CSV table of C-alpha atoms in Angstrom, one decimal:
chain,number,residue,atom,x,y,z
A,1,UNK,CA,67.4,230.2,162.6
A,2,UNK,CA,64.3,232.4,162.2
A,3,UNK,CA,63.0,232.9,158.7
A,4,UNK,CA,63.9,236.2,157.0
A,5,UNK,CA,62.7,237.9,153.9
A,6,UNK,CA,64.3,240.6,151.8
A,7,UNK,CA,63.0,243.1,149.3
A,8,UNK,CA,65.2,244.1,146.4
A,9,UNK,CA,64.3,246.9,144.2
A,10,UNK,CA,65.8,246.9,140.7
A,11,UNK,CA,65.9,250.1,138.7
A,12,UNK,CA,66.6,249.9,135.0
A,13,UNK,CA,68.2,252.4,132.7
A,14,UNK,CA,64.7,253.1,131.5
A,15,UNK,CA,63.7,254.3,135.0
A,16,UNK,CA,66.8,256.6,135.0
A,17,UNK,CA,66.0,257.8,131.5
A,18,UNK,CA,62.4,258.6,132.2
A,19,UNK,CA,63.2,260.4,135.4
A,20,UNK,CA,66.0,262.6,134.0
A,21,UNK,CA,64.0,263.3,130.8
A,22,UNK,CA,61.1,264.5,132.9
A,23,UNK,CA,63.3,266.7,135.0
A,24,UNK,CA,65.0,268.3,132.0
A,25,UNK,CA,61.7,268.8,130.1
A,26,UNK,CA,59.9,270.2,133.2
A,27,UNK,CA,62.9,272.5,133.9
A,28,UNK,CA,62.9,273.8,130.3
A,29,UNK,CA,59.1,274.5,130.5
A,30,UNK,CA,59.5,276.3,133.9
A,31,UNK,CA,62.4,278.4,132.6
A,32,UNK,CA,60.6,279.4,129.4
A,33,UNK,CA,57.4,280.2,131.4
A,34,UNK,CA,59.5,282.3,133.8
A,35,UNK,CA,61.1,284.2,130.9
A,36,UNK,CA,57.6,284.6,129.3
A,37,UNK,CA,58.8,283.0,126.1
A,38,UNK,CA,56.0,281.4,123.9
A,39,UNK,CA,55.9,277.7,124.7
A,40,UNK,CA,53.3,276.6,122.2
A,41,UNK,CA,55.8,274.5,120.2
A,42,UNK,CA,57.1,272.9,123.5
A,43,UNK,CA,53.5,271.8,124.1
A,44,UNK,CA,53.0,270.6,120.6
A,45,UNK,CA,56.2,268.6,120.4
A,46,UNK,CA,56.3,267.4,124.0
A,47,UNK,CA,55.7,263.7,123.3
A,48,UNK,CA,58.3,263.4,120.6
A,49,UNK,CA,60.9,265.4,122.5
A,50,UNK,CA,60.2,263.4,125.6
A,51,UNK,CA,60.6,260.1,123.7
A,52,UNK,CA,63.8,261.2,122.0
A,53,UNK,CA,65.5,262.3,125.2
A,54,UNK,CA,64.5,259.1,127.0
A,55,UNK,CA,65.8,257.0,124.2
A,56,UNK,CA,69.1,258.8,124.0
A,57,UNK,CA,69.7,258.7,127.8
A,58,UNK,CA,68.8,255.0,127.8
A,59,UNK,CA,71.4,254.2,125.1
A,60,UNK,CA,73.8,256.6,126.9
A,61,UNK,CA,74.5,258.6,123.8
A,62,UNK,CA,73.2,261.9,125.0
A,63,UNK,CA,75.9,264.3,126.2
A,64,UNK,CA,73.7,267.3,126.9
A,65,UNK,CA,70.5,269.1,126.2
A,66,UNK,CA,70.9,272.7,125.4
A,67,UNK,CA,68.2,275.4,125.6
A,68,UNK,CA,69.0,278.5,123.5
A,69,UNK,CA,67.1,281.7,123.7
A,70,UNK,CA,67.1,283.7,120.5
A,71,UNK,CA,66.4,287.4,121.0
A,72,UNK,CA,64.9,289.6,118.3
A,73,UNK,CA,68.2,291.5,117.7
A,74,UNK,CA,70.0,288.3,116.9
A,75,UNK,CA,71.6,287.8,120.4
A,76,UNK,CA,71.5,284.2,121.6
A,77,UNK,CA,71.3,284.4,125.4
A,78,UNK,CA,70.8,283.0,127.8
A,79,UNK,CA,71.9,279.5,126.9
A,80,UNK,CA,71.2,276.8,129.4
A,81,UNK,CA,73.0,273.5,129.2
A,82,UNK,CA,71.9,270.3,130.9
A,83,UNK,CA,74.9,267.9,130.8
A,84,UNK,CA,74.3,264.2,131.6
A,85,UNK,CA,76.9,262.3,133.5
A,86,UNK,CA,76.6,258.5,133.3
A,87,UNK,CA,77.6,256.4,136.2
A,88,UNK,CA,79.6,253.2,135.7
A,89,UNK,CA,77.9,250.0,136.7
A,90,UNK,CA,77.4,249.6,140.5
A,91,UNK,CA,78.4,253.2,141.1
A,92,UNK,CA,74.9,254.6,141.2
A,93,UNK,CA,72.7,254.9,144.3
A,94,UNK,CA,69.3,253.4,144.2
A,95,UNK,CA,67.6,256.7,144.5
A,96,UNK,CA,66.0,259.4,142.4
A,97,UNK,CA,66.4,263.0,143.6
A,98,UNK,CA,65.8,266.4,142.0
A,99,UNK,CA,66.6,269.7,143.6
A,100,UNK,CA,63.4,271.5,142.6
A,101,UNK,CA,63.4,273.9,145.5
A,102,UNK,CA,66.9,275.3,144.6
A,103,UNK,CA,65.8,275.4,141.0
A,104,UNK,CA,62.8,277.6,141.8
A,105,UNK,CA,65.0,280.0,143.7
A,106,UNK,CA,67.6,280.0,140.8
A,107,UNK,CA,64.9,280.5,138.2
A,108,UNK,CA,63.5,283.6,139.8
A,109,UNK,CA,67.0,285.2,139.4
A,110,UNK,CA,67.2,284.6,135.6
A,111,UNK,CA,67.7,287.7,133.5
A,112,UNK,CA,64.6,288.8,131.7
A,113,UNK,CA,64.6,288.6,127.9
A,114,UNK,CA,62.8,291.0,125.4
A,115,UNK,CA,59.4,290.1,124.1
A,116,UNK,CA,59.3,288.0,120.9
A,117,UNK,CA,62.4,286.0,122.1
A,118,UNK,CA,62.1,282.5,120.8
A,119,UNK,CA,63.9,279.3,121.8
A,120,UNK,CA,65.5,276.2,120.4
A,121,UNK,CA,66.4,272.9,122.0
A,122,UNK,CA,69.6,271.1,120.8
A,123,UNK,CA,71.0,267.8,121.9
A,124,UNK,CA,74.7,267.0,121.6
A,125,UNK,CA,76.1,263.4,121.7
A,126,UNK,CA,79.0,261.7,123.3
A,127,UNK,CA,79.0,258.8,120.9
A,128,UNK,CA,79.5,258.8,117.2
A,129,UNK,CA,76.2,257.2,116.5
A,130,UNK,CA,72.8,257.5,118.1
A,131,UNK,CA,69.3,256.4,117.2
A,132,UNK,CA,67.5,258.7,114.9
A,133,UNK,CA,64.3,260.2,116.5
A,134,UNK,CA,61.3,261.7,114.7
A,135,UNK,CA,61.2,265.4,114.5
A,136,UNK,CA,65.0,265.8,115.2
A,137,UNK,CA,67.7,266.6,112.6
A,138,UNK,CA,71.2,268.1,112.3
A,139,UNK,CA,71.7,271.5,113.9
A,140,UNK,CA,74.5,273.7,115.0
A,141,UNK,CA,74.9,275.4,118.3
A,142,UNK,CA,75.1,279.1,118.7
A,143,UNK,CA,78.5,280.5,119.9
A,144,UNK,CA,78.9,280.9,123.6
A,145,UNK,CA,81.9,283.2,123.2
A,146,UNK,CA,81.6,286.2,125.6
A,147,UNK,CA,79.0,284.6,127.7
A,148,UNK,CA,79.5,284.2,131.4
A,149,UNK,CA,79.0,280.7,132.8
A,150,UNK,CA,77.3,280.0,136.0
A,151,UNK,CA,77.1,276.5,137.4
A,152,UNK,CA,73.9,275.4,139.1
A,153,UNK,CA,75.4,272.0,140.0
A,154,UNK,CA,73.5,268.7,140.1
A,155,UNK,CA,69.9,269.2,139.2
A,156,UNK,CA,68.8,265.5,139.4
A,157,UNK,CA,70.3,262.2,140.1
A,158,UNK,CA,69.2,258.6,139.3
A,159,UNK,CA,70.8,255.2,139.6
A,160,UNK,CA,72.5,255.2,136.2
A,161,UNK,CA,73.1,258.9,135.5
A,162,UNK,CA,73.0,262.5,136.9
A,163,UNK,CA,71.8,265.7,135.3
A,164,UNK,CA,73.4,269.1,136.0
A,165,UNK,CA,72.8,272.6,134.8
A,166,UNK,CA,74.9,275.5,133.5
A,167,UNK,CA,73.6,279.0,132.8
A,168,UNK,CA,75.4,281.1,130.2
A,169,UNK,CA,74.4,284.7,129.9
B,1,UNK,CA,33.2,263.3,150.6
B,2,UNK,CA,36.7,264.4,150.0
B,3,UNK,CA,38.9,261.8,148.3
B,4,UNK,CA,42.6,261.8,147.5
B,5,UNK,CA,44.2,259.7,144.8
B,6,UNK,CA,47.9,259.5,144.1
B,7,UNK,CA,49.3,258.7,140.7
B,8,UNK,CA,52.8,257.4,140.1
B,9,UNK,CA,54.9,259.8,137.9
B,10,UNK,CA,58.6,259.5,136.9
B,11,UNK,CA,60.4,257.2,136.9
B,12,UNK,CA,57.4,254.9,136.8
B,13,UNK,CA,55.7,256.9,134.0
B,14,UNK,CA,56.8,259.7,131.7
B,15,UNK,CA,54.9,263.0,132.1
B,16,UNK,CA,52.7,262.4,129.1
B,17,UNK,CA,51.7,258.9,130.4
B,18,UNK,CA,51.1,260.3,133.9
B,19,UNK,CA,48.7,262.9,132.6
B,20,UNK,CA,46.9,260.2,130.6
B,21,UNK,CA,46.5,258.1,133.8
B,22,UNK,CA,45.1,261.2,135.6
B,23,UNK,CA,42.7,261.7,132.7
B,24,UNK,CA,41.5,258.1,132.8
B,25,UNK,CA,40.8,258.3,136.5
B,26,UNK,CA,38.7,261.5,136.1
B,27,UNK,CA,36.8,260.1,133.1
B,28,UNK,CA,36.2,256.7,134.9
B,29,UNK,CA,34.8,258.6,137.9
B,30,UNK,CA,32.5,261.1,136.1
B,31,UNK,CA,31.2,258.9,133.2
B,32,UNK,CA,29.3,256.8,135.7
B,33,UNK,CA,26.8,259.7,135.9
B,34,UNK,CA,24.0,259.5,133.4
B,35,UNK,CA,24.2,263.3,133.1
B,36,UNK,CA,27.9,263.4,132.1
B,37,UNK,CA,29.4,262.1,128.9
B,38,UNK,CA,32.8,260.5,129.2
B,39,UNK,CA,33.8,261.9,125.9
B,40,UNK,CA,33.2,265.5,127.2
B,41,UNK,CA,35.4,264.8,130.2
B,42,UNK,CA,38.1,263.2,128.0
B,43,UNK,CA,38.0,266.2,125.7
B,44,UNK,CA,38.5,268.6,128.7
B,45,UNK,CA,41.4,266.5,130.0
B,46,UNK,CA,42.9,266.4,126.5
B,47,UNK,CA,42.5,270.2,126.2
B,48,UNK,CA,44.5,270.5,129.4
B,49,UNK,CA,47.1,268.0,128.5
B,50,UNK,CA,49.6,270.5,127.1
B,51,UNK,CA,49.9,272.3,130.4
B,52,UNK,CA,49.1,269.1,132.4
B,53,UNK,CA,52.3,267.4,131.1
B,54,UNK,CA,54.3,270.4,132.1
B,55,UNK,CA,52.8,270.5,135.6
B,56,UNK,CA,53.7,266.8,136.0
B,57,UNK,CA,57.2,267.1,134.6
B,58,UNK,CA,58.0,270.1,136.7
B,59,UNK,CA,57.0,268.2,139.9
B,60,UNK,CA,54.2,270.8,140.5
B,61,UNK,CA,51.5,268.1,140.9
B,62,UNK,CA,53.6,266.5,143.7
B,63,UNK,CA,52.6,269.4,145.8
B,64,UNK,CA,49.5,271.0,144.3
B,65,UNK,CA,46.5,268.9,143.4
B,66,UNK,CA,44.3,268.8,140.4
B,67,UNK,CA,40.8,269.0,142.0
B,68,UNK,CA,37.7,267.6,140.5
B,69,UNK,CA,34.5,269.1,142.0
B,70,UNK,CA,31.3,267.3,140.9
B,71,UNK,CA,29.1,267.2,143.9
B,72,UNK,CA,29.2,264.8,145.8
B,73,UNK,CA,32.6,264.1,144.3
B,74,UNK,CA,35.4,266.2,145.6
B,75,UNK,CA,38.6,264.6,144.4
B,76,UNK,CA,42.2,265.7,144.9
B,77,UNK,CA,44.7,264.1,142.6
B,78,UNK,CA,48.4,264.5,143.2
B,79,UNK,CA,51.4,262.8,141.7
B,80,UNK,CA,54.3,260.9,143.4
B,81,UNK,CA,57.7,261.1,141.9
B,82,UNK,CA,61.1,259.5,142.6
B,83,UNK,CA,61.6,256.2,144.4
B,84,UNK,CA,58.2,256.4,146.0
B,85,UNK,CA,56.6,256.2,142.6
B,86,UNK,CA,58.1,252.8,142.0
B,87,UNK,CA,56.3,251.2,144.9
B,88,UNK,CA,53.2,253.3,145.1
B,89,UNK,CA,50.0,251.3,145.9
B,90,UNK,CA,48.0,253.0,143.3
B,91,UNK,CA,44.2,253.0,143.1
B,92,UNK,CA,43.0,254.4,139.7
B,93,UNK,CA,39.5,253.0,140.0
B,94,UNK,CA,36.5,255.3,139.8
B,95,UNK,CA,35.9,257.4,142.9
B,96,UNK,CA,32.5,256.7,144.7
B,97,UNK,CA,29.9,259.4,144.1
B,98,UNK,CA,30.2,259.8,140.4
B,99,UNK,CA,26.9,258.2,139.7
B,100,UNK,CA,24.9,261.2,141.1
B,101,UNK,CA,27.2,264.0,139.9
B,102,UNK,CA,25.9,266.4,137.3
B,103,UNK,CA,27.8,269.7,137.1
B,104,UNK,CA,31.5,269.3,137.1
B,105,UNK,CA,34.7,271.4,137.1
B,106,UNK,CA,38.3,270.4,137.0
B,107,UNK,CA,40.6,272.9,138.8
B,108,UNK,CA,44.2,273.0,137.7
B,109,UNK,CA,46.9,274.4,139.9
B,110,UNK,CA,48.6,277.5,138.5
B,111,UNK,CA,51.9,278.2,140.2
B,112,UNK,CA,52.9,281.9,139.7
B,113,UNK,CA,55.2,281.5,136.8
B,114,UNK,CA,52.9,279.1,135.0
B,115,UNK,CA,49.7,281.1,135.6
B,116,UNK,CA,49.5,282.5,132.0
B,117,UNK,CA,50.3,279.1,130.5
B,118,UNK,CA,47.5,277.4,132.5
B,119,UNK,CA,44.9,280.1,131.8
B,120,UNK,CA,45.8,280.0,128.1
B,121,UNK,CA,45.6,276.2,127.9
B,122,UNK,CA,42.1,276.1,129.4
B,123,UNK,CA,40.6,278.9,127.4
B,124,UNK,CA,37.4,277.8,125.7
B,125,UNK,CA,36.5,275.0,128.1
B,126,UNK,CA,33.7,275.7,130.6
B,127,UNK,CA,34.7,272.7,132.6
B,128,UNK,CA,38.3,273.7,133.3
B,129,UNK,CA,39.4,276.4,135.8
B,130,UNK,CA,42.6,278.0,137.0
B,131,UNK,CA,40.9,279.5,140.0
B,132,UNK,CA,41.2,278.2,143.5
B,133,UNK,CA,38.7,275.3,144.0
B,134,UNK,CA,35.9,276.0,146.4
B,135,UNK,CA,36.4,274.4,149.8
B,136,UNK,CA,34.5,271.2,150.2
B,137,UNK,CA,32.8,272.6,153.3
B,138,UNK,CA,31.5,275.5,151.2
B,139,UNK,CA,29.8,273.3,148.7
B,140,UNK,CA,28.3,271.2,151.4
B,141,UNK,CA,27.1,274.1,153.5
B,142,UNK,CA,25.4,275.5,150.3
B,143,UNK,CA,23.5,272.2,150.0
B,144,UNK,CA,22.7,272.1,153.7
B,145,UNK,CA,21.3,275.6,153.5
B,146,UNK,CA,19.1,274.4,150.6
B,147,UNK,CA,17.9,271.5,152.7
B,148,UNK,CA,17.2,273.8,155.7
B,149,UNK,CA,15.0,276.0,153.5
B,150,UNK,CA,13.0,273.0,152.4
B,151,UNK,CA,12.7,271.8,156.0
B,152,UNK,CA,11.5,275.2,157.2
B,153,UNK,CA,8.9,275.3,154.4
B,154,UNK,CA,7.7,271.8,155.4
B,155,UNK,CA,7.5,272.9,159.0
B,156,UNK,CA,5.6,276.1,158.1
B,157,UNK,CA,3.1,274.0,156.1
B,158,UNK,CA,2.6,271.6,159.0
B,159,UNK,CA,2.0,274.5,161.4
B,160,UNK,CA,-0.5,275.9,158.9
B,161,UNK,CA,-2.3,272.6,158.7
B,162,UNK,CA,-2.6,272.4,162.5
B,163,UNK,CA,-4.3,275.8,162.7
């Protein structure tokens, strides 16, 4: 028998969490820049938001990240949801993919917003408890009544979870 | 000489850590020069960090390089994301040539929709640019032209001496 060797790559939940958090943060930044919304606070809070989303995906408590655009007349639109779907053990492929090309095409079609539109990032949870993270506190979501929903589909996939996107306008 | 370094991004590093690794590579390369203070380079990279993290997280640095021009250093830095990042053979050691560098500029890519954000982030730093970096051949030919002028002067002097 000839000698053989194998190489096994093991990916942890941290790998999945870091990857998906990067995709969601990068996508939010790209969308806000595309809509010409001031992203100073996104820059300022980047590290703490990044750390929080990673921690919540890692503990599998995060249900979705929601980006709300608050227009000067009080309208909250568009709203972009990033639901996270967790994979049961053994279900996940050992791969990390993000459909950035499709996202770039999609982003260019977003409806413009008036100047002085601001934004908010809200996280919702699928579990009754989750780790508290600095800079984050209770908040309520804006109503989505009357908004049309458009599914982008899967935005990114990792061994333990996948991220999709839904555009409400 | 043109060099290219790849830095592992997600899932190996989060975006903020990836930008820090890029910063450490640039500082380590340029601070070897007696004419460049590492703290100045670190300050420039820090000033760019707001937009740098965004460029990393958006996957933009996977395709478009941060370019460090500090003759003779011409360094392209890109990121690697996804599964390839987890087994990347990374070299974050200083790039050769830094010891003789003097003037230096770090060129940041500015994809269309991020142009304003990049230009805004680098305002106030004379060492950061959102312009296209000069081609390496351009910087070299400029030096070569300088050398030719010197050679021609020397030749003219020799001819004068023979007369």
